[in-house]
Amino acid sequence: MKCRYERQPTCKARKWLEVFSGKVVYYGTVMDVLVQQYPQYVSLAWGAMKFLFMSVINHDEMTKEIAKAYSMIADLLPRTDFTLIHYPTTAMKEAIAQLYAHIILFTSRAIRWYKKGKISHAVGAVARPWALNWKDSVDAITEHSRRVESLAKVAAQAELRDTRLEVKVLRSEVQSLSAASTTAHASMMRLLEDLSLNGKQVYELTYKTEGLVQEIKPILQTQKKEITNICLSTLAALPWAEDIPSPKLTLAFCSSMRRRRRAPALKLPELATLNSWAISKQSTLLFVTS
C-alpha cells in the first residue's frame, strides 16, 4: 500500500510547496508579529496561508513518521522472535502478544490512511496530525518493546545466576576431589614406606629363620628315631587311641585283605552258571572248590 501510494505521480509544484511551507512555518513567529500591526486586513489571509502550509507540512511529516515507525518495527521483530525462542516464559509470551497486538492495530490504521484520497489526507493532516493521532500508537509499541527487552534482561540475569551457582557447586566438588586426591596420595606414600620397611623386616626374618633351620636340621636327623617314638607314645596315650587295634591285629587284617585281592576272579561263564543256580526253583547241588 505504501509503495503504491509513493508511486503516484506528483508535480513539481507540490515539491516546491513542501519546501516553501517548511521555511514559512519556520519563520511563522515573525509573520505573527507583523500581522498584529493590521489584524483587520491581514489576519484572515495569513491564517488561510498558514492553514495551507501546516496541512502540507503535517502530511509530509505523516508519511515520514509512518516510514520511520515501520523501520523501527522491522528492526524490532527479529529481536522479539529471538527473545521468545530463548526465553519462552509466560510473562514473555504475554508481553510479546501485547506488542504484536499494538503493531497490528498500527498497521490497520496505516492501511486505512493510505487508502484515503488526497482531500481526506489534506483535511486529516490538519485535523488529526501525527502528534495527536498516531504518536500514541508508536509510543505504545516502543513501551512494550522496552518491556520485552526488560524481561529478557531479567531472564538473562537469572540464567547468569544459575550458571554462577552451578559453577560454585562444581568448584566445591573439584575442591573436594582435590582434597581427596591429596589424602589418597599421602596414604599411598605412607603405605609404600610401610611396605618398604616391612620388606626389609621380612628379609631379615627370613634370613634368621633360614640360619636357625640349618642349625636345627643336623640335630633332628640324629634324634629322628627318638622323636618318632615319642610322637607314637604320645598318640597312644590319647583317650581316643584306646580303640585302635594292636599292631599284630592290624598286620593280620591287612595280610588277609591282600590275599583276597590276589584271589582269582570268576570268569563270565562261571558267573552265568552261578546265577542260574541261584535263581533256579528246583533242588540242585553246587560244588565249590578252592
Short mmCIF file of C-alpha atoms in Angstrom, two decimals:
data_model
loop_
_atom_site.label_atom_id
_atom_site.label_comp_id
_atom_site.label_asym_id
_atom_site.label_seq_id
_atom_site.Cartn_x
_atom_site.Cartn_y
_atom_site.Cartn_z
CA MET A 1 0.00 0.00 0.00
CA LYS A 2 2.82 2.40 0.86
CA CYS A 3 4.66 1.60 -2.39
CA ARG A 4 1.52 2.23 -4.45
CA TYR A 5 0.96 5.49 -2.61
CA GLU A 6 4.54 6.62 -3.24
CA ARG A 7 4.36 5.66 -6.94
CA GLN A 8 1.52 8.11 -7.55
CA PRO A 9 2.60 10.99 -9.87
CA THR A 10 3.45 14.24 -8.08
CA CYS A 11 4.03 17.59 -9.71
CA LYS A 12 6.99 19.87 -9.15
CA ALA A 13 4.71 22.46 -7.61
CA ARG A 14 3.92 20.10 -4.76
CA LYS A 15 7.60 19.52 -4.01
CA TRP A 16 8.32 23.26 -4.03
CA LEU A 17 5.23 23.80 -1.91
CA GLU A 18 6.55 21.41 0.72
CA VAL A 19 9.93 23.17 0.80
CA PHE A 20 8.35 26.63 0.88
CA SER A 21 5.86 25.62 3.58
CA GLY A 22 8.64 24.39 5.81
CA LYS A 23 10.53 27.65 5.52
CA VAL A 24 7.45 29.82 6.03
CA VAL A 25 6.35 27.91 9.12
CA TYR A 26 9.89 28.14 10.46
CA TYR A 27 9.66 31.95 10.32
CA GLY A 28 5.97 31.98 11.27
CA THR A 29 6.59 33.74 14.56
CA VAL A 30 7.97 36.76 12.70
CA MET A 31 4.90 36.82 10.46
CA ASP A 32 2.64 36.63 13.50
CA VAL A 33 4.27 39.77 14.88
CA LEU A 34 3.81 41.61 11.58
CA VAL A 35 0.17 40.56 11.35
CA GLN A 36 -0.59 42.22 14.69
CA GLN A 37 0.03 45.65 13.12
CA TYR A 38 -3.02 45.37 10.82
CA PRO A 39 -5.13 42.47 12.15
CA GLN A 40 -8.35 43.51 10.48
CA TYR A 41 -6.89 43.06 7.00
CA VAL A 42 -4.01 40.60 7.18
CA SER A 43 -5.04 38.05 9.81
CA LEU A 44 -7.56 36.22 7.63
CA ALA A 45 -5.19 35.93 4.67
CA TRP A 46 -2.28 34.88 6.84
CA GLY A 47 -4.44 32.37 8.69
CA ALA A 48 -5.55 30.75 5.43
CA MET A 49 -1.99 30.61 4.14
CA LYS A 50 -0.76 29.17 7.44
CA PHE A 51 -3.53 26.55 7.34
CA LEU A 52 -2.39 25.50 3.87
CA PHE A 53 1.27 25.42 4.84
CA MET A 54 0.60 23.41 8.03
CA SER A 55 -1.50 20.93 6.04
CA VAL A 56 1.38 20.35 3.62
CA ILE A 57 3.95 20.06 6.42
CA ASN A 58 1.77 17.72 8.51
CA HIS A 59 1.14 15.47 5.51
CA ASP A 60 4.85 15.25 4.78
CA GLU A 61 5.55 14.57 8.46
CA MET A 62 2.88 11.86 8.48
CA THR A 63 4.47 9.92 5.61
CA LYS A 64 7.96 10.23 7.08
CA GLU A 65 6.92 9.20 10.59
CA ILE A 66 4.98 6.18 9.32
CA ALA A 67 8.06 5.08 7.36
CA LYS A 68 10.23 5.55 10.47
CA ALA A 69 7.74 3.59 12.57
CA TYR A 70 7.81 0.64 10.18
CA SER A 71 11.59 0.79 10.04
CA MET A 72 11.62 0.53 13.83
CA ILE A 73 9.13 -2.37 13.71
CA ALA A 74 11.26 -4.16 11.10
CA ASP A 75 14.27 -3.93 13.43
CA LEU A 76 12.18 -4.92 16.43
CA LEU A 77 10.53 -8.12 15.15
CA PRO A 78 13.71 -10.25 14.68
CA ARG A 79 14.91 -9.36 18.18
CA THR A 80 11.48 -10.23 19.56
CA ASP A 81 11.46 -13.64 17.86
CA PHE A 82 14.97 -14.35 19.11
CA THR A 83 13.97 -13.37 22.66
CA LEU A 84 10.86 -15.57 22.56
CA ILE A 85 12.85 -18.59 21.38
CA HIS A 86 15.44 -18.26 24.14
CA TYR A 87 13.14 -17.17 26.99
CA PRO A 88 9.68 -18.74 26.40
CA THR A 89 8.25 -17.77 29.79
CA THR A 90 4.60 -16.91 30.46
CA ALA A 91 5.33 -13.24 31.14
CA MET A 92 7.44 -13.02 27.97
CA LYS A 93 4.66 -14.55 25.85
CA GLU A 94 2.09 -12.11 27.25
CA ALA A 95 4.36 -9.09 26.66
CA ILE A 96 5.12 -10.15 23.07
CA ALA A 97 1.42 -10.83 22.42
CA GLN A 98 0.56 -7.28 23.55
CA LEU A 99 3.37 -5.91 21.38
CA TYR A 100 2.08 -7.76 18.32
CA ALA A 101 -1.45 -6.52 19.04
CA HIS A 102 -0.30 -2.88 19.02
CA ILE A 103 1.69 -3.46 15.82
CA ILE A 104 -1.40 -4.95 14.13
CA LEU A 105 -3.55 -2.01 15.23
CA PHE A 106 -0.98 0.46 13.94
CA THR A 107 -0.75 -1.41 10.63
CA SER A 108 -4.53 -1.43 10.17
CA ARG A 109 -4.65 2.34 10.78
CA ALA A 110 -1.78 2.92 8.34
CA ILE A 111 -3.54 0.85 5.65
CA ARG A 112 -6.75 2.82 6.10
CA TRP A 113 -4.78 6.09 5.86
CA TYR A 114 -3.01 5.03 2.64
CA LYS A 115 -6.35 4.08 1.09
CA LYS A 116 -7.84 7.54 1.65
CA GLY A 117 -7.91 10.21 -1.05
CA LYS A 118 -5.98 13.43 -1.32
CA ILE A 119 -8.75 15.56 0.16
CA SER A 120 -9.00 13.28 3.19
CA HIS A 121 -5.22 13.44 3.60
CA ALA A 122 -5.28 17.24 3.42
CA VAL A 123 -8.07 17.54 5.99
CA GLY A 124 -6.61 14.83 8.23
CA ALA A 125 -3.18 16.45 8.16
CA VAL A 126 -4.67 19.46 9.98
CA ALA A 127 -7.47 17.83 11.99
CA ARG A 128 -5.53 14.70 13.03
CA PRO A 129 -1.79 15.37 12.82
CA TRP A 130 0.87 12.83 13.70
CA ALA A 131 1.46 14.10 17.22
CA LEU A 132 -2.23 13.89 18.16
CA ASN A 133 -3.49 10.81 16.35
CA TRP A 134 -0.54 8.50 15.67
CA LYS A 135 2.20 9.17 18.16
CA ASP A 136 0.39 7.34 20.98
CA SER A 137 0.36 4.09 18.95
CA VAL A 138 4.09 4.35 18.22
CA ASP A 139 4.78 5.18 21.88
CA ALA A 140 2.78 2.09 22.94
CA ILE A 141 4.83 -0.10 20.58
CA THR A 142 8.05 1.41 21.92
CA GLU A 143 6.93 0.91 25.53
CA HIS A 144 6.01 -2.75 25.00
CA SER A 145 9.28 -3.37 23.16
CA ARG A 146 11.13 -1.94 26.16
CA ARG A 147 9.13 -4.23 28.43
CA VAL A 148 10.13 -7.24 26.32
CA GLU A 149 13.78 -6.17 26.50
CA SER A 150 13.46 -5.69 30.27
CA LEU A 151 12.04 -9.20 30.70
CA ALA A 152 14.84 -10.58 28.52
CA LYS A 153 17.43 -8.84 30.70
CA VAL A 154 15.83 -10.28 33.85
CA ALA A 155 15.78 -13.78 32.33
CA ALA A 156 19.41 -13.40 31.25
CA GLN A 157 20.36 -12.33 34.78
CA ALA A 158 18.51 -15.35 36.19
CA GLU A 159 20.37 -17.65 33.79
CA LEU A 160 23.63 -15.98 34.76
CA ARG A 161 22.83 -16.52 38.44
CA ASP A 162 22.01 -20.20 37.82
CA THR A 163 25.26 -20.55 35.91
CA ARG A 164 27.18 -18.97 38.78
CA LEU A 165 25.53 -21.36 41.25
CA GLU A 166 26.39 -24.34 39.05
CA VAL A 167 29.98 -23.12 38.75
CA LYS A 168 30.11 -22.70 42.52
CA VAL A 169 28.86 -26.26 43.06
CA LEU A 170 31.34 -27.60 40.50
CA ARG A 171 34.13 -25.65 42.18
CA SER A 172 33.26 -27.16 45.58
CA GLU A 173 33.16 -30.64 44.04
CA VAL A 174 36.54 -30.07 42.38
CA GLN A 175 37.97 -28.86 45.68
CA SER A 176 36.58 -31.96 47.44
CA LEU A 177 38.07 -34.21 44.78
CA SER A 178 41.38 -32.38 45.05
CA ALA A 179 41.42 -32.81 48.83
CA ALA A 180 40.50 -36.50 48.49
CA SER A 181 43.22 -36.95 45.88
CA THR A 182 45.78 -35.30 48.16
CA THR A 183 44.72 -37.52 51.07
CA ALA A 184 44.86 -40.64 48.89
CA HIS A 185 48.30 -39.66 47.62
CA ALA A 186 49.58 -39.16 51.18
CA SER A 187 48.10 -42.51 52.25
CA MET A 188 49.70 -44.21 49.26
CA MET A 189 53.10 -42.73 50.10
CA ARG A 190 52.80 -43.90 53.72
CA LEU A 191 51.76 -47.36 52.53
CA LEU A 192 54.76 -47.53 50.21
CA GLU A 193 57.03 -46.51 53.07
CA ASP A 194 55.47 -49.16 55.33
CA LEU A 195 55.83 -51.77 52.61
CA SER A 196 59.46 -50.82 52.17
CA LEU A 197 60.11 -51.19 55.89
CA ASN A 198 58.13 -54.44 56.10
CA GLY A 199 60.07 -55.82 53.15
CA LYS A 200 63.33 -55.20 54.94
CA GLN A 201 61.98 -56.77 58.12
CA VAL A 202 60.68 -59.82 56.24
CA TYR A 203 64.03 -60.24 54.53
CA GLU A 204 65.86 -60.09 57.86
CA LEU A 205 63.40 -62.52 59.50
CA THR A 206 63.70 -64.95 56.57
CA TYR A 207 67.47 -64.82 56.75
CA LYS A 208 67.44 -65.53 60.50
CA THR A 209 64.89 -68.34 60.12
CA GLU A 210 66.95 -70.00 57.41
CA GLY A 211 70.01 -69.91 59.64
CA LEU A 212 68.04 -71.39 62.53
CA VAL A 213 66.73 -74.20 60.30
CA GLN A 214 70.26 -75.01 59.17
CA GLU A 215 71.30 -75.28 62.81
CA ILE A 216 68.34 -77.45 63.85
CA LYS A 217 68.43 -79.80 60.84
CA PRO A 218 71.51 -81.90 61.96
CA ILE A 219 70.06 -82.25 65.44
CA LEU A 220 66.75 -83.52 64.06
CA GLN A 221 68.49 -86.06 61.83
CA THR A 222 70.41 -87.55 64.79
CA GLN A 223 67.33 -87.72 67.02
CA LYS A 224 64.80 -88.76 64.37
CA LYS A 225 64.10 -92.21 65.85
CA GLU A 226 63.70 -90.90 69.35
CA ILE A 227 61.32 -88.18 68.20
CA THR A 228 59.25 -90.75 66.29
CA ASN A 229 58.92 -92.98 69.34
CA ILE A 230 57.96 -90.02 71.48
CA CYS A 231 55.29 -89.00 69.00
CA LEU A 232 53.86 -92.53 68.81
CA SER A 233 53.80 -92.91 72.56
CA THR A 234 52.11 -89.56 72.89
CA LEU A 235 49.45 -90.54 70.36
CA ALA A 236 48.89 -93.89 72.06
CA ALA A 237 48.33 -92.14 75.38
CA LEU A 238 45.46 -90.08 73.99
CA PRO A 239 41.89 -91.13 75.06
CA TRP A 240 40.61 -91.70 71.53
CA ALA A 241 43.57 -94.01 70.75
CA GLU A 242 42.31 -96.79 73.08
CA ASP A 243 40.05 -98.24 70.33
CA ILE A 244 42.92 -98.54 67.88
CA PRO A 245 43.81 -102.27 67.40
CA SER A 246 47.24 -103.55 68.23
CA PRO A 247 49.93 -103.73 65.57
CA LYS A 248 49.66 -107.52 65.34
CA LEU A 249 45.91 -107.47 64.66
CA THR A 250 46.36 -104.71 62.14
CA LEU A 251 49.06 -106.71 60.34
CA ALA A 252 46.85 -109.82 60.22
CA PHE A 253 43.89 -107.83 58.82
CA CYS A 254 45.99 -106.21 56.15
CA SER A 255 47.50 -109.59 55.13
CA SER A 256 44.01 -111.10 54.82
CA MET A 257 42.83 -108.24 52.64
CA ARG A 258 45.89 -108.59 50.47
CA ARG A 259 45.25 -112.29 49.91
CA ARG A 260 41.66 -111.59 48.95
CA ARG A 261 42.76 -109.14 46.32
CA ARG A 262 45.13 -111.72 44.91
CA ALA A 263 42.41 -114.49 44.66
CA PRO A 264 41.46 -115.36 41.04
CA ALA A 265 38.24 -113.81 39.87
CA LEU A 266 35.41 -115.87 38.43
CA LYS A 267 35.13 -115.99 34.66
CA LEU A 268 31.98 -114.92 32.84
CA PRO A 269 30.72 -118.48 32.10
CA GLU A 270 31.14 -119.41 35.74
CA LEU A 271 29.24 -116.32 36.80
CA ALA A 272 26.39 -117.27 34.46
CA THR A 273 26.30 -120.81 35.95
CA LEU A 274 26.25 -119.40 39.48
CA ASN A 275 23.43 -117.02 38.55
CA SER A 276 21.34 -119.84 37.02
CA TRP A 277 21.79 -121.91 40.14
CA ALA A 278 20.76 -119.03 42.37
CA ILE A 279 17.50 -118.30 40.53
CA SER A 280 16.57 -121.98 39.94
CA LYS A 281 13.47 -123.23 41.84
CA GLN A 282 14.49 -126.91 41.69
CA SER A 283 16.63 -128.72 44.17
CA THR A 284 20.19 -128.66 42.85
CA LEU A 285 23.67 -129.26 44.14
CA LEU A 286 26.66 -126.96 43.65
CA PHE A 287 30.29 -127.98 44.26
CA VAL A 288 32.69 -125.19 45.12
CA THR A 289 36.42 -125.91 45.13
CA SER A 290 39.30 -123.62 46.01
#
